[in-house]
Coordinates of C-alpha atoms and ligand atoms in Angstrom, one line a residue:
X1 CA 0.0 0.0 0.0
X2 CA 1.4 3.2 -0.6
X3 CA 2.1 5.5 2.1
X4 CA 4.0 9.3 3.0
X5 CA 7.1 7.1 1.9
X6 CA 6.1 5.8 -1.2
X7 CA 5.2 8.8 -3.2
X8 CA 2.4 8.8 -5.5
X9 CA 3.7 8.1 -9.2
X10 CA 6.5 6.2 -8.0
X11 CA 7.2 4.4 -10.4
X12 CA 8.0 0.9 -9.3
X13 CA 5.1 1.3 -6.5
X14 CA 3.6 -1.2 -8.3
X15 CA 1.2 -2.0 -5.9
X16 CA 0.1 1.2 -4.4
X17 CA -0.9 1.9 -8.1
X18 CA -2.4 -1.5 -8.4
X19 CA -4.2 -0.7 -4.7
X20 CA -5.0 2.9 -5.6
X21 CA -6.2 1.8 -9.2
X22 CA -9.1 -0.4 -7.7
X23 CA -10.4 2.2 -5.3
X24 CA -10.6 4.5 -8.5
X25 CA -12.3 1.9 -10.8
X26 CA -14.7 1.6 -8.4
X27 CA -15.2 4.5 -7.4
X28 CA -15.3 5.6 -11.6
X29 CA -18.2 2.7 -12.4
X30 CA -20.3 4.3 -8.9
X31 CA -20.2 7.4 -10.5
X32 CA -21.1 6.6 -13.7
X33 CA -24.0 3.9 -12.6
X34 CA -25.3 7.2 -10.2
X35 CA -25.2 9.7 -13.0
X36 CA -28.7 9.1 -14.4
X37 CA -29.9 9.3 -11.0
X38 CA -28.2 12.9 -10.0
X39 CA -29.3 16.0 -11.1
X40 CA -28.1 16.7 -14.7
X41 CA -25.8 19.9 -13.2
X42 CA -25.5 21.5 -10.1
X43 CA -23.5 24.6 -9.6
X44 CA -20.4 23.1 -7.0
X45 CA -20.6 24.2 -3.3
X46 CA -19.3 27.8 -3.1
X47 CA -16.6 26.2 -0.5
X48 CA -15.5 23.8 -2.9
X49 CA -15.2 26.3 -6.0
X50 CA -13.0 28.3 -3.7
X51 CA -11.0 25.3 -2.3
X52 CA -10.4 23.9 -5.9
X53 CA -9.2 27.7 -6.8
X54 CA -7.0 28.0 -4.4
X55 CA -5.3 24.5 -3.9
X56 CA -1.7 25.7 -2.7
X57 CA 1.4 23.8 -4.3
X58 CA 1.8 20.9 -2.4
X59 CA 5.5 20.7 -0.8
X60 CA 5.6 17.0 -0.1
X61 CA 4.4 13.9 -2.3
X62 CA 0.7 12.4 -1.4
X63 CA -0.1 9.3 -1.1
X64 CA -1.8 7.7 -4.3
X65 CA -4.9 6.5 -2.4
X66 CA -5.1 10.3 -1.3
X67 CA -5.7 11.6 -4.5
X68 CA -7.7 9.2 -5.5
X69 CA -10.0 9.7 -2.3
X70 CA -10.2 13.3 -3.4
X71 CA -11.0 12.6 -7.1
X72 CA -14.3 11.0 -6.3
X73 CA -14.6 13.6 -3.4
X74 CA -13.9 16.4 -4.9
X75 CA -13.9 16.4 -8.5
X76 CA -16.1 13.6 -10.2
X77 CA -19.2 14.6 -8.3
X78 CA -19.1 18.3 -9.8
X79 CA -19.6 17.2 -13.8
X80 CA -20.2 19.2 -16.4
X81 CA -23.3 17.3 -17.2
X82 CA -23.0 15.5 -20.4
X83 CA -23.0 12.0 -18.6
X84 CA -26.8 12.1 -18.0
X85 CA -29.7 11.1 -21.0
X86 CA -31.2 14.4 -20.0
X87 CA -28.3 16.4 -20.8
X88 CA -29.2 18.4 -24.4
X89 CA -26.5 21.2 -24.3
X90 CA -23.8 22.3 -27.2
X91 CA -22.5 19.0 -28.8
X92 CA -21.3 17.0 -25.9
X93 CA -22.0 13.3 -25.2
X94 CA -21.8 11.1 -22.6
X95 CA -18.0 8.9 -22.8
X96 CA -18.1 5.4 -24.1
X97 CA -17.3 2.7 -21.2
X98 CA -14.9 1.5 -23.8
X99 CA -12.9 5.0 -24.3
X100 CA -13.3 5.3 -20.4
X101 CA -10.8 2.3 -20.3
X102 CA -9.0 2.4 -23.3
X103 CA -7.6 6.0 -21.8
X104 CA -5.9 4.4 -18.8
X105 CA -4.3 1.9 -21.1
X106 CA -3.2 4.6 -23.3
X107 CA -1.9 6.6 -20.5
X108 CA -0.1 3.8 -19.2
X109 CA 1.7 3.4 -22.5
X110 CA 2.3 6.9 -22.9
X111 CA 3.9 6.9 -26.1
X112 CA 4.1 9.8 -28.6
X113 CA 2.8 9.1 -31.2
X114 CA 5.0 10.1 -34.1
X115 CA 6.8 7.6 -36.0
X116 CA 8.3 4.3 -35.1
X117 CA 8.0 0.6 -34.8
X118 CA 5.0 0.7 -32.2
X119 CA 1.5 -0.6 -31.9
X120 CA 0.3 3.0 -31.3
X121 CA 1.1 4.5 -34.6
X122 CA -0.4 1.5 -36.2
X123 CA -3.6 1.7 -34.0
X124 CA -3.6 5.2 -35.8
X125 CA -3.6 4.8 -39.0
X126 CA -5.9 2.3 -38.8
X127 CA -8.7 3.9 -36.8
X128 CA -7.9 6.8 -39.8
X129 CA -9.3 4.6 -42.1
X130 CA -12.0 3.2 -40.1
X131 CA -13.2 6.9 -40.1
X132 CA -13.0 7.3 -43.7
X133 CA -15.0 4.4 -43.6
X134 CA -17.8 4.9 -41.6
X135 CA -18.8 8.3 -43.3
X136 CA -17.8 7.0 -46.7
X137 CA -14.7 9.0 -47.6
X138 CA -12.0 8.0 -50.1
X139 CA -8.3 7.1 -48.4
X140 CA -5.2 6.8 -49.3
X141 CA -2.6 5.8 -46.5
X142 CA -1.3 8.9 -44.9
X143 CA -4.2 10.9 -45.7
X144 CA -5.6 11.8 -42.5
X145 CA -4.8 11.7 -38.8
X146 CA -6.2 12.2 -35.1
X147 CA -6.5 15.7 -33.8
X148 CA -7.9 17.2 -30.2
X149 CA -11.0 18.1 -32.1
X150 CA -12.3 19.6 -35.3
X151 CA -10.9 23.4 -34.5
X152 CA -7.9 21.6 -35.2
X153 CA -8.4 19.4 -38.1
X154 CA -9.8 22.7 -39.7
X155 CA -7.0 24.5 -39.3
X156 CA -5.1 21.3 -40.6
X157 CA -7.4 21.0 -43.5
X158 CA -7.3 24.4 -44.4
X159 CA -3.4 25.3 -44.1
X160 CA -3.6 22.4 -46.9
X161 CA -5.9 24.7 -49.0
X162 CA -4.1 27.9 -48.5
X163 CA -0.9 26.0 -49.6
X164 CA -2.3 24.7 -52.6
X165 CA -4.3 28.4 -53.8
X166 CA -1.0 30.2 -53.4
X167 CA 0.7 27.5 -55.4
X168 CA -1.6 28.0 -58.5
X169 CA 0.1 31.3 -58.4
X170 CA 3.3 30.3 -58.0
X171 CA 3.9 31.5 -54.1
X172 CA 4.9 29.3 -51.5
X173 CA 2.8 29.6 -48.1
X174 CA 6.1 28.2 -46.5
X175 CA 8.2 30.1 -47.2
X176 CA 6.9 33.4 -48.5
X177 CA 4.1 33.7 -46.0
X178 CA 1.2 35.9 -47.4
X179 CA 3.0 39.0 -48.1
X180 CA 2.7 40.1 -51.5
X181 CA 0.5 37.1 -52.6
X182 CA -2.9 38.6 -53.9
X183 CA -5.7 38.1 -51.1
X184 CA -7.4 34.3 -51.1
X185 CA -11.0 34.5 -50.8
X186 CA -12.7 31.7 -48.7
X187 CA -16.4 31.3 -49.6
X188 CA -18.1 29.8 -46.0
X189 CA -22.2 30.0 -45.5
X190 CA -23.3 32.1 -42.9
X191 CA -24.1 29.2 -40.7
X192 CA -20.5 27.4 -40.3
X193 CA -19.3 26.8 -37.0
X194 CA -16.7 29.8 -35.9
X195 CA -13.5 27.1 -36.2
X196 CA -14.0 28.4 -39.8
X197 CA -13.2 32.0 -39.1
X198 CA -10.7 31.3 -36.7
X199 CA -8.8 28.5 -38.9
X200 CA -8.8 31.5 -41.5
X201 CA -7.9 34.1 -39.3
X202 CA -4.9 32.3 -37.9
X203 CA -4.1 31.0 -41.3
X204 CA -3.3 34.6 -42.7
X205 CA -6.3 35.3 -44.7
X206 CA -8.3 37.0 -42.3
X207 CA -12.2 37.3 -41.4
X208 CA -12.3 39.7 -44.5
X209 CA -11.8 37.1 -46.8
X210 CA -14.9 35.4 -46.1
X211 CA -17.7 35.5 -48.4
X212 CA -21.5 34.6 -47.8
X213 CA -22.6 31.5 -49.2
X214 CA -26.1 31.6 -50.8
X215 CA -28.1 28.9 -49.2
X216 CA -31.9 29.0 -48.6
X217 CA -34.2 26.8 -47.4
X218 CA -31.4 24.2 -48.1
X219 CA -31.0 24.9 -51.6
X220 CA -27.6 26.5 -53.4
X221 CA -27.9 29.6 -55.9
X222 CA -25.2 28.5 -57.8
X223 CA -25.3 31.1 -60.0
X224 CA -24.8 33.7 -57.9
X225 CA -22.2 32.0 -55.9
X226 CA -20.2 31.5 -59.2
X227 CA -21.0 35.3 -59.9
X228 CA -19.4 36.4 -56.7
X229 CA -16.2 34.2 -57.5
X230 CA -15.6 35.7 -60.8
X231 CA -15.9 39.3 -59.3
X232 CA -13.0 38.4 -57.1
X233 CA -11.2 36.9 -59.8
X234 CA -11.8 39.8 -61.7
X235 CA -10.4 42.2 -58.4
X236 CA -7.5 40.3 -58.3
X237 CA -8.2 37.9 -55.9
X238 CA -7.5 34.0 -55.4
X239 CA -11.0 32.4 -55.0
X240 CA -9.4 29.4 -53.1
X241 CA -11.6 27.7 -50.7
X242 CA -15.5 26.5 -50.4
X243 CA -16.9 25.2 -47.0
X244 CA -20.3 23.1 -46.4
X245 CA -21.0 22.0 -43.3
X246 CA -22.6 18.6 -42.5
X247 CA -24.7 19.1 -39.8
X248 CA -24.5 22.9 -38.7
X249 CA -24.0 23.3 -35.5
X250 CA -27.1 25.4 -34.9
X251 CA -29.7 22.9 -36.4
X252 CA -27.8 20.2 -37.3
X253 CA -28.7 20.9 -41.0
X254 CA -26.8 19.2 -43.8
X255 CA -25.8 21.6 -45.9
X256 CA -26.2 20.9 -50.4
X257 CA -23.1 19.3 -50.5
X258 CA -23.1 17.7 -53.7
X259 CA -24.1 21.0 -55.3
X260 CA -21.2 22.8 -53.4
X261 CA -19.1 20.2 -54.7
X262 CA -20.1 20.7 -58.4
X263 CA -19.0 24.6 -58.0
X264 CA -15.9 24.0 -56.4
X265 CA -14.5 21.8 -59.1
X266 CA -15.8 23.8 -62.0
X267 CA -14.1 26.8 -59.9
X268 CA -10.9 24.5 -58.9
X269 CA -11.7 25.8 -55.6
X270 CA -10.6 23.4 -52.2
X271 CA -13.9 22.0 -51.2
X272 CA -13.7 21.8 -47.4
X273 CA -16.7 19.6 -45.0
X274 CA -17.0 20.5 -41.6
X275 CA -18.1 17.0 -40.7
X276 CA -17.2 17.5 -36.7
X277 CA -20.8 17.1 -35.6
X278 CA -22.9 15.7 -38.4
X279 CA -20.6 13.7 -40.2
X280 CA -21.6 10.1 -39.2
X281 CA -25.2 11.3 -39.6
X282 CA -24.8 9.6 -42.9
X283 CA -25.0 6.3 -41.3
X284 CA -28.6 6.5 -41.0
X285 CA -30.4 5.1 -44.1
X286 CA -33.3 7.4 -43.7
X287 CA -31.1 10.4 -44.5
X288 CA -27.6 9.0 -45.9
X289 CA -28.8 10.7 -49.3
X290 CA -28.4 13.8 -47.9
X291 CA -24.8 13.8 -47.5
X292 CA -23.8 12.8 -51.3
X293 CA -21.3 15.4 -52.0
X294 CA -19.3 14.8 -48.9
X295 CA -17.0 12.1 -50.1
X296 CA -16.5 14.6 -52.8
X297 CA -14.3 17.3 -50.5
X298 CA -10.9 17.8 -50.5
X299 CA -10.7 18.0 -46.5
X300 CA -13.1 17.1 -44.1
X301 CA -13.1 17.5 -40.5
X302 CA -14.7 14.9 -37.9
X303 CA -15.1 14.6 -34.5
X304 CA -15.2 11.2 -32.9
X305 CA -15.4 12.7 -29.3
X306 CA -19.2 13.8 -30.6
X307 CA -21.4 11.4 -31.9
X308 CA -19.7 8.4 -31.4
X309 CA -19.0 9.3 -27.9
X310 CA -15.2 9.2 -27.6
X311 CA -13.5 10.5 -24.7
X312 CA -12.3 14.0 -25.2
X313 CA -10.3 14.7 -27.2
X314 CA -10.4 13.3 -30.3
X315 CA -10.7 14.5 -33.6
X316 CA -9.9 13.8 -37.2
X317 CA -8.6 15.7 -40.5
X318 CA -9.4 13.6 -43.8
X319 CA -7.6 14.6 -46.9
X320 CA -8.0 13.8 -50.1
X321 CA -4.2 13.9 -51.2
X322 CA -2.3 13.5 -48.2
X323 CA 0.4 15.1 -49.5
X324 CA -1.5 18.4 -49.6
X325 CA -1.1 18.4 -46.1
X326 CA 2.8 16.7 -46.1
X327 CA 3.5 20.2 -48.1
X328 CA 1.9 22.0 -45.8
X329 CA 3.3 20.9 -42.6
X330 CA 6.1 18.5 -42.6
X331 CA 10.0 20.3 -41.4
X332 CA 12.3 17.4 -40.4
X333 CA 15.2 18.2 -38.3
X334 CA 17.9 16.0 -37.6
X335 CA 16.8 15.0 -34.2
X336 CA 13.5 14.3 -35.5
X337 CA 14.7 11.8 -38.2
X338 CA 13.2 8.7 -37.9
X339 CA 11.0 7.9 -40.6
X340 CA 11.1 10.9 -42.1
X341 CA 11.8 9.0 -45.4
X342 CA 9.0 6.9 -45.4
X343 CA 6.8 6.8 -48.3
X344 CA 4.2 7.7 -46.1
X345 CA 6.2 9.9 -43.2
X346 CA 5.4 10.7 -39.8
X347 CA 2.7 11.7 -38.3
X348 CA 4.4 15.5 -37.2
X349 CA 4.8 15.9 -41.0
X350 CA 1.0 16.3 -41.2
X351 CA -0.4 18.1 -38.5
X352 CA 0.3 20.9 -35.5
X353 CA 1.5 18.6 -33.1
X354 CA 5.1 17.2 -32.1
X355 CA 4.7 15.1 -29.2
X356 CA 1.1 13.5 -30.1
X357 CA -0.9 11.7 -27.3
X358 CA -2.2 8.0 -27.9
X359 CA -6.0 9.2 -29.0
X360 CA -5.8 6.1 -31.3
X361 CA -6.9 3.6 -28.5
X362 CA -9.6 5.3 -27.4
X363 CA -11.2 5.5 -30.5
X364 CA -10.7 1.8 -31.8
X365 CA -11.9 0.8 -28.9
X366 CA -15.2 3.3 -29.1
X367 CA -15.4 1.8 -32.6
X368 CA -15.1 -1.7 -31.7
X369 CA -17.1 -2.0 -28.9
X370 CA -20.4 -1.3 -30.7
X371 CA -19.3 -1.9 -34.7
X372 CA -20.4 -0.2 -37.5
X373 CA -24.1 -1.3 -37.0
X374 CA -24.3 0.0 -33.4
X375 CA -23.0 2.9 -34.3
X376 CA -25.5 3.0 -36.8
X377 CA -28.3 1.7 -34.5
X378 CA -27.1 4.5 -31.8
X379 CA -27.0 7.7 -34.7
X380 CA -30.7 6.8 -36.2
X381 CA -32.3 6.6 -33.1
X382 CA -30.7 9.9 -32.0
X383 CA -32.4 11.1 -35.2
X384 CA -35.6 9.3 -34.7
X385 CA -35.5 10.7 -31.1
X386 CA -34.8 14.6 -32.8
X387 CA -38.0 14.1 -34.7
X388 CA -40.0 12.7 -31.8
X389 CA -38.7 16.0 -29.6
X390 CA -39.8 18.3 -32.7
X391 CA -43.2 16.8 -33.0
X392 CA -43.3 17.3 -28.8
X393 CA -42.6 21.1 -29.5
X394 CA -44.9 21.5 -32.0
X395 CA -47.7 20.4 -30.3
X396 CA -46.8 22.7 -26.8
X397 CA -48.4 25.5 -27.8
X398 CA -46.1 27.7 -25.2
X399 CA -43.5 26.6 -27.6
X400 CA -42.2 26.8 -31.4
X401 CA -39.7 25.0 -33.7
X402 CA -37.5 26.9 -35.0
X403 CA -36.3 24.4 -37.7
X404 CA -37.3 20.8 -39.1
X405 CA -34.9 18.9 -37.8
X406 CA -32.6 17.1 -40.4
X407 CA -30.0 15.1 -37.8
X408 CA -29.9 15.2 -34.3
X409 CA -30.4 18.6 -33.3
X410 CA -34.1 20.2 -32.3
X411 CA -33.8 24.0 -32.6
X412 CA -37.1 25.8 -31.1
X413 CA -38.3 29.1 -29.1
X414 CA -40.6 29.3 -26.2
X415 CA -43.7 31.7 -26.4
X416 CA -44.7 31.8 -22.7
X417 CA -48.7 33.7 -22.2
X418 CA -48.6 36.8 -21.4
X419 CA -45.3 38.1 -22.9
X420 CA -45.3 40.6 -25.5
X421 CA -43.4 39.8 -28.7
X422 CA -40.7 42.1 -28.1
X423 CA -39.5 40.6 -24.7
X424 CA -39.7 37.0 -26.2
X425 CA -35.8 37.6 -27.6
X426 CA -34.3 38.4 -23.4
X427 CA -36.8 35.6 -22.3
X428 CA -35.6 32.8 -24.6
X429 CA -32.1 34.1 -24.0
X430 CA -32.2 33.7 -20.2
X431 CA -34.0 30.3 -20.7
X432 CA -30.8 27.9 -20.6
X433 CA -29.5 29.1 -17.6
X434 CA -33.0 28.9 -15.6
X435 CA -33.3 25.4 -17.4
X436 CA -30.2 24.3 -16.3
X437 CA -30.6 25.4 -12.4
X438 CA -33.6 23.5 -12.4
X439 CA -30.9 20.4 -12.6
X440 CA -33.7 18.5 -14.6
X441 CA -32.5 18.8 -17.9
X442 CA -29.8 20.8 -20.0
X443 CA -30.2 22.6 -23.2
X444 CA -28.0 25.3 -24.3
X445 CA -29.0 28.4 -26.7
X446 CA -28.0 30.4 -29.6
X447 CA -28.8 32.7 -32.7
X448 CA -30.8 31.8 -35.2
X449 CA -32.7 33.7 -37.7
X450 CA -31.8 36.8 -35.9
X451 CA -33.5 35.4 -33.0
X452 CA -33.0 34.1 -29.8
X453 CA -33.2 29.7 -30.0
X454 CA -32.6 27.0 -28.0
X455 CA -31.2 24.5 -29.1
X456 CA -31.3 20.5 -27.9
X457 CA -28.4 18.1 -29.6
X458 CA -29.4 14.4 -28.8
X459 CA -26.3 12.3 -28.3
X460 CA -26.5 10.0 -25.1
X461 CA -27.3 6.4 -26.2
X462 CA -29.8 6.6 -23.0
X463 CA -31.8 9.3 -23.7
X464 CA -35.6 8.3 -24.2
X465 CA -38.8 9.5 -24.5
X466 CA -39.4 10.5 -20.8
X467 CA -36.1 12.4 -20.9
X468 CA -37.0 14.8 -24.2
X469 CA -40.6 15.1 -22.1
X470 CA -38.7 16.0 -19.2
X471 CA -37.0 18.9 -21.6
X472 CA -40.1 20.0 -22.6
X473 CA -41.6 20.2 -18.9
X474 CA -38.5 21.7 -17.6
X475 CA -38.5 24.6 -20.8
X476 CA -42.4 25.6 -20.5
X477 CA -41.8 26.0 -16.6
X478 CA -38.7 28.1 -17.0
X479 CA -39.9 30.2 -19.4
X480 CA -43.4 30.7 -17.3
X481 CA -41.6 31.6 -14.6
X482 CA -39.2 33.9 -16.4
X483 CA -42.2 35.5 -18.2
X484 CA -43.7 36.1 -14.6
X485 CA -41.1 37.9 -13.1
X486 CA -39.9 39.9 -16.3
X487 CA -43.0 40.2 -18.8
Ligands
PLP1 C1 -20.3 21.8 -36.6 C2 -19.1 22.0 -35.7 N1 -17.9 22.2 -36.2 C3 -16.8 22.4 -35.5 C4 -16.9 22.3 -34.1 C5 -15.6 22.4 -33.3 O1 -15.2 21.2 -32.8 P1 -14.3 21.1 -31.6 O2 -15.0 21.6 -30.4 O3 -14.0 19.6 -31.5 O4 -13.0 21.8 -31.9 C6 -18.1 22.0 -33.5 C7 -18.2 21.9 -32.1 O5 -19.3 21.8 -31.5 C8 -19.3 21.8 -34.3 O6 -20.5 21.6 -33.8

C-alpha cells in the first residue's frame, strides 16, 4: 500500500498503483451507474469552488490512495453534465465505457505518437481509415490523422488549401508567408461553425476574406455563388476555398453538399466539410442521401469525441491527397529523423503537433465496442428521437420549432402567455441558464434567424422519450416563470 514514503507516481510502486487503481475503478463505475440518478448539473458548493481555486502547491508527495480519495470527493461529483440522457447542451455526449478504459491503457503506454516501430502509430492509422469508412470517404494511406478536435483538423485542413491556392500562383505559403500574394478568398455559408473564421484568421487570410454562401431553405444559388467568384477573380483575388457543413452546429442541418461540390470543381476551388458534428449522420439510411457530395471534399473535418462518444479529445482531418497536407506541414530536423523518409512519413509531418498523445486507443476501442451497426443503430435513433422531440414542440403550444430537424439537433423558441413579442428575444435568451438550475434537464441556446433559439443536440445512447418530455416540462416551466417575473 502506498504510504508518505512511497510517493504517488512512484514508479516501481507497483502495488500502491495497483491498490489505488481499484479504489478508483470503483469508485469511476459508482459514478457513472449514479449519473442518471443525479441532477443533470449542479453549480459546486461555493466552499469547494474556492478550495479547488486555491489549492496551494503541495511541498511533499501524497499518497496515491489520497488523491484518488479526493478525485471522487472532490472532482467527479461536480460534472459538467454531459453523462446524463437528460443532458441536451452544445454537442457534448456522454464517454463510451470502452474510451473510459482504453484512456488508462493509453496513459499507461504513454507513447508519442510520431513515428516508429510501435502498436500506437499502427492503431492510428488504422482507426484513420475506419473513419473514412464509416462516413464513406475516399483514403489513401497517410491521408488523415487524429486531432484534439475539429478546431484543429480545420486549421489542418485548411493550411492544406491555403498552400495549394497560393501555389496555382506560384507562391509558396512556407516560405513566402502571405506577403505580397494577392488576397485568397474563402467562400463559407453564414451558418459554419466559428473554427471556420478562426482557422482562417490564424491562417493569414483574415475574417475579411470570407464570403456569404447563398443557401436558402437548403438549396444552393449557384449562379450567384459562381458570380461572386468571378468578381473576385476579376479584383484580383484567389478564389481558393469553399466550405459546407454537415450538420450545422445550430440545427444540425446538412448543408447541399453535392451542389457545393459541383461549384468547387468547375471553380478548382478546395472544397472543405465540416463533418465534426454531423458527419456520421450519414450512417442513418433514412437520410444517408443527404450527404452525397461529402466524399466529394478535399478536406473534411470529424469529430469522434461527438457522436460516437469518444473521450475527449479526439478529432480527425481527412484529406483527399495527403500530401497536400505533407506540403503544408512536414519540417524534419535532424533530431527528428526517424521515418522521415518513409513513403508515407510521420505523423508530425502532417499536422500541429510534435509530441502526439495516444488518442488512437480510445477511438478503436469506441469503434469496436459497438461496430459499424451499433453505431448505426445509436445515430438513427438519436435522429428518430430529434424528430420525436420536434413533433413534442410543436404540439406545446407555449413553444415553437424553429427548424425541421434534419439530424440530431431540435432547434425551437418558447412563447410563454402573457409576454409581448418584443420581450420573447431576453426571455428565450435567459431560458438555458433557468433550465439548467432547475438540474432536470440541459439545453443550451444560440442565434438563429436573428433570433434568440434553443437549441437540444441528442447524443447519449440513454436518452428516451421521458427524458426529451422532461426537456419539454422543464423549458415551459422556465420560461413561465421567467415570463412572470420579467413580462
Ligand atoms: C459543426 C461543428 N464544427 C466544429 C466544431 C468544433 O469542434 P471542436 O470543439 O471539437 O473543436 C463544432 C463543435 O461543436 C461543431 O459543432
Amino acid at each position: 500500500m502506498s504510504g508518505p514514503d512511497t510517493p504517488a507516481g512512484r514508479a516501481d510502486d507497483i502495488p500502491g498503483f495497483r491498490h489505488a487503481g481499484h479504489a478508483l475503478l470503483d469508485g469511476v463505475a459508482d459514478y457513472l451507474a449514479e449519473v442518471p440518478s443525479r441532477p443533470v448539473w449542479q453549480p459546486p458548493p461555493d466552499a469547494l469552488r474556492e478550495r479547488l481555486l486555491e489549492l496551494p502547491l503541495p511541498e511533499r508527495a501524497a499518497p496515491l490512495d489520497d488523491l484518488v480519495a479526493t478525485t471522487l470527493r472532490d472532482v467527479l461529483p461536480h460534472a459538467m453534465g454531459n453523462g446524463h440522457p437528460a443532458f441536451f447542451g452544445w454537442v457534448n455526449p456522454p464517454p463510451s465505457l470502452a474510451g473510459v478504459a482504453a484512456s488508462l491503457a493509453a496513459a499507461a503506454m504513454n507513447p508519442s505518437v510520431v513515428a516508429g516501430d510501435h502498436a500506437d502509430v499502427y492503431l492510428e492509422r488504422a482507426v484513420v481509415r475506419w473513419l473514412a469508412e464509416l462516413v464513406g470517404f475516399p483514403h489513401s494511406p497517410g491521408a488523415g490523422l487524429l486531432t484534439s478536435g475539429a478546431s484543429v483538423a480545420t486549421i489542418v485542413c485548411l493550411a492544406g488549401a491555403r498552400g495549394r491556392a497560393l501555389a496555382t500562383v506560384g507562391r509558396d505559403a512556407r516560405s513566402g508567408g502571405l506577403s505580397g500574394a494577392p488576397p485568397l478568398v474563402a467562400y463559407v455559408p453564414a451558418e459554419a461553425h466559428s473554427c471556420i473564421r478562426r482557422a482562417l484568421e490564424l491562417l493569414g487570410l483574415g475574417s475579411e476574406s470570407m464570403r456569404d454562401v447563398p443557401i436558402e431553405g437548403g438549396r444552393l444559388d449557384a449562379a450567384t455563388l459562381r458570380a461572386s467568384i468571378a468578381a473576385d477573380r476579376a479584383n484580383g483575388a484567389v478564389p481558393a476555398l469553399l466550405v459546407g457543413s454537415a450538420g450545422t452546429v445550430n440545427t444540425g442541418a446538412i448543408d447541399p453538399l453535392e451542389a457545393l461540390a459541383e461549384v468547387a470543381t468547375a471553380e478548382g476551388l478546395w472544397f472543405h466539410v465540416d463533418g465534426a458534428y454531423g458527419a456520421f449522420g450519414v450512417l442513418d439510411p433514412a437520410i444517408a442521401a443527404r450527404f452525397h457530395g461529402m466524399a466529394r471534399a478535399d478536406s473534411l473535418a470529424l469529430d469522434p469525441h461527438k457522436w460516437l462518444g469518444v473521450p475527449v479529445d479526439a478529432g480527425c482531418a481527412l484529406v483527399r491527397r495527403g500530401d497536400d497536407l505533407r506540403d503544408a506541414f512536414s519540417l524534419i530536423p535532424p533530431y527528428l529523423r526517424q521515418d522521415a523518409n518513409a513513403a508515407v512519413g510521420t505523423f508530425a509531418e502532417y499536422g500541429l503537433e510534435q509530441t502526439r498523445p495516444f488518442r488512437a486507443l480510445k477511438t478503436w476501442a469506441t469503434i469496436a465496442a459497438r461496430g459499424r451497426a451499433g453505431i448505426a443503430a445509436q445515430v438513427t435513433r438519436a435522429n428518430r428521437l430529434a424528430r420525436e422531440l420536434a413533433t413534442m414542440v410543436e404540439r406545446e403550444r407555449e413553444l415553437e420549432l424553429a427548424a425541421a430537424p434534419e439530424t440530431s439537433i431540435v432547434a425551437f423558441r418558447a412563447r410563454p402567455p402573457g409576454c409581448p413579442a418584443a420581450r420573447l428575444d431576453d426571455i428565450n435568451r435567459a431560458l438555458p441558464e433557468a433550465v439548467q438550475a432547475r438540474g432536470r434537464a440541459f439545453i443550451t441556446g444560440t442565434v438563429f434567424d436573428g433570433r434568440e433559439t434553443l437549441r437540444a443536440c441528442i447524443l447519449h445512447p440513454g436518452t428516451r422519450t421521458e427524458h426529451l418530455a422532461t426537456l419539454v416540462i422543464e423549458v415551459v416551466a422556465a420560461a413561465r416563470a421567467l415570463a412572470a417575473a420579467e413580462c
